[in-house]
GROMACS .gro file of C-alpha atoms in nm:
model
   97
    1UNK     CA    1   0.000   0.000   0.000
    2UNK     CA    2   0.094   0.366  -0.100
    3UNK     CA    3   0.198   0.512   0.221
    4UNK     CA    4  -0.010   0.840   0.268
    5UNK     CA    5  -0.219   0.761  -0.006
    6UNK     CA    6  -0.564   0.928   0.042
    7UNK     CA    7  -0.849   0.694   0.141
    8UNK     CA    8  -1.222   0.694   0.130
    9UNK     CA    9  -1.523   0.479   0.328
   10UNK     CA   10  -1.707   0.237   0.061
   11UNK     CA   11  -1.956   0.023   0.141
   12UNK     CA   12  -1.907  -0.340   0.074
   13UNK     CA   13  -2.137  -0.668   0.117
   14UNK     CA   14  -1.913  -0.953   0.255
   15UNK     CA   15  -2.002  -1.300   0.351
   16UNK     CA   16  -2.018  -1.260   0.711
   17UNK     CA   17  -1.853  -1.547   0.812
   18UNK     CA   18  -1.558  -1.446   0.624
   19UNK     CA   19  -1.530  -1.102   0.761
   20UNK     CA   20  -1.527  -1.227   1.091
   21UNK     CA   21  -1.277  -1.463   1.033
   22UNK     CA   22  -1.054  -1.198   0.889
   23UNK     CA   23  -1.100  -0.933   1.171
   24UNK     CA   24  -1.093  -1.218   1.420
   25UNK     CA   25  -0.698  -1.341   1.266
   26UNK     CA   26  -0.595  -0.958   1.206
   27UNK     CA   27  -0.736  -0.796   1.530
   28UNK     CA   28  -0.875  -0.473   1.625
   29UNK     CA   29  -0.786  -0.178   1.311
   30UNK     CA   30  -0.672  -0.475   1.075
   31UNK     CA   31  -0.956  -0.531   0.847
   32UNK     CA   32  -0.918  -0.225   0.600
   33UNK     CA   33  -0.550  -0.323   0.556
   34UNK     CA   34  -0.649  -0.664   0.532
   35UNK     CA   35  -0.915  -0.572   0.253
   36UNK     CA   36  -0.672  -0.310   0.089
   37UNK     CA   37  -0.364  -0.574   0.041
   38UNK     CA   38  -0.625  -0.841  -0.106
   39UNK     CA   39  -0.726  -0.590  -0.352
   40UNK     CA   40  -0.410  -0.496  -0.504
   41UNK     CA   41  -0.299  -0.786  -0.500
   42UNK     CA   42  -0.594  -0.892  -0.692
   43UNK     CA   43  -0.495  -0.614  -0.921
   44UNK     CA   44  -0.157  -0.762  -0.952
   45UNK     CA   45  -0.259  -1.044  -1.070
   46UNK     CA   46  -0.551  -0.885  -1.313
   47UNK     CA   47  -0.209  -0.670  -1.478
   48UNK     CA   48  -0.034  -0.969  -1.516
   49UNK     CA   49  -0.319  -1.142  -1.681
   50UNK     CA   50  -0.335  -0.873  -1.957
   51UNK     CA   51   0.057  -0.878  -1.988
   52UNK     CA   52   0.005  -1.222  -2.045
   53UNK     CA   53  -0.298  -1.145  -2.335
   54UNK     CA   54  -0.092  -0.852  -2.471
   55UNK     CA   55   0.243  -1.113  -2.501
   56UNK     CA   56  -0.003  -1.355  -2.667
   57UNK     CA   57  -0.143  -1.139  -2.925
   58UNK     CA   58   0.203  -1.008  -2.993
   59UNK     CA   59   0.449  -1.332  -2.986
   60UNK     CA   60   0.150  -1.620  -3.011
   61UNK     CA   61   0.074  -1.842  -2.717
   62UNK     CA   62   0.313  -2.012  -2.515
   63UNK     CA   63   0.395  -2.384  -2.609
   64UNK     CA   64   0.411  -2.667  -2.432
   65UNK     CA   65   0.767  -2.712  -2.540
   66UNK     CA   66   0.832  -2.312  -2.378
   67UNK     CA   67   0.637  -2.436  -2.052
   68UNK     CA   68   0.845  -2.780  -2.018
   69UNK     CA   69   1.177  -2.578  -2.088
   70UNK     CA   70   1.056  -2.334  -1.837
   71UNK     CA   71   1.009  -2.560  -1.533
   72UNK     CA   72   1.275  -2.747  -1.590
   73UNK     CA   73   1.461  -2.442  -1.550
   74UNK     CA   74   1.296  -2.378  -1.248
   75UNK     CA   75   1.313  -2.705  -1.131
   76UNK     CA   76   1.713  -2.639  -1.168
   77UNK     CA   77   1.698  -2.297  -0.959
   78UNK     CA   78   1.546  -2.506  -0.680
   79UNK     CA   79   1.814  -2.755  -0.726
   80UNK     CA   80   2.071  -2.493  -0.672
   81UNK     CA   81   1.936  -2.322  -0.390
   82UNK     CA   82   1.834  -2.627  -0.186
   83UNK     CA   83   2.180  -2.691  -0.202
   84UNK     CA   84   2.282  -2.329  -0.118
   85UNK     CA   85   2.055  -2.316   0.141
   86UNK     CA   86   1.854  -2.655   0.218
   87UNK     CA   87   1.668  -2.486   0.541
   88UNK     CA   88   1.528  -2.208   0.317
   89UNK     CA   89   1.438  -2.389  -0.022
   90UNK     CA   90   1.141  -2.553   0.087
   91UNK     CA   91   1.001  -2.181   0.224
   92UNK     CA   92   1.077  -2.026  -0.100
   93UNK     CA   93   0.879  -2.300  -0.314
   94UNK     CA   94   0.572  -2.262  -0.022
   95UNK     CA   95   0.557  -1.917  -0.119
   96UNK     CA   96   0.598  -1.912  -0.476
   97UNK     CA   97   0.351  -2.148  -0.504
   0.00000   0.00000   0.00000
C-alpha cells in the first residue's frame, strides 16, 4: 500500500462469516489493511493477466515445449538453492507457489 495515499469509506457486502474470520486473525484496526492488500494484490494479478494477453497477441501463445523448458529451468533454480541453502528452499517454493 501507498503510504499516505488518500483513502475513502465504501460500502461493501461480505459473507459474514468471512469477515469475521478476517477481523478475528488480524485484530482490532486490521480489516481495511487486510481488505486493501487483497485488492491490489488482486490487481496484480488482473495486470499480469493482460501482460500475459498482450504477449499472446504479440508473440503467439506459449507452447508446451516453452512451458516444459521453463520448469525445468525452475526445477534447476530449486536444485541450486536447496543446495545453497537446504533450510530455506522448501520456504521459498511454499511461497511461490
Amino acid at each position: 500500500m501507498v503510504i499516505g495515499m488518500v483513502t475513502k469509506k465504501y460500502t461493501v457486502t461480505l459473507p459474514e462469516e468471512l469477515a469475521e474470520e478476517i477481523r478475528h486473525e488480524v485484530g482490532p484496526g486490521g480489516f481495511s489493511a487486510y481488505v486493501t492488500r487483497a485488492i491490489e494484490r488482486q490487481r496484480e494479478q488482473d495486470r499480469l493477466g493482460d501482460l500475459v494477453t498482450w504477449l499472446e497477441d504479440e508473440h503467439g501463445p506459449v507452447t508446451e515445449e516453452e512451458l516444459a523448458s521453463a520448469e525445468a529451468e525452475r526445477r534447476e533454480f530449486e536444485r541450486h538453492f536447496t543446495e545453497q541453502d537446504p533450510g530455506t528452499a522448501g520456504e521459498r517454493h511454499r511461497r511461490a507457489g
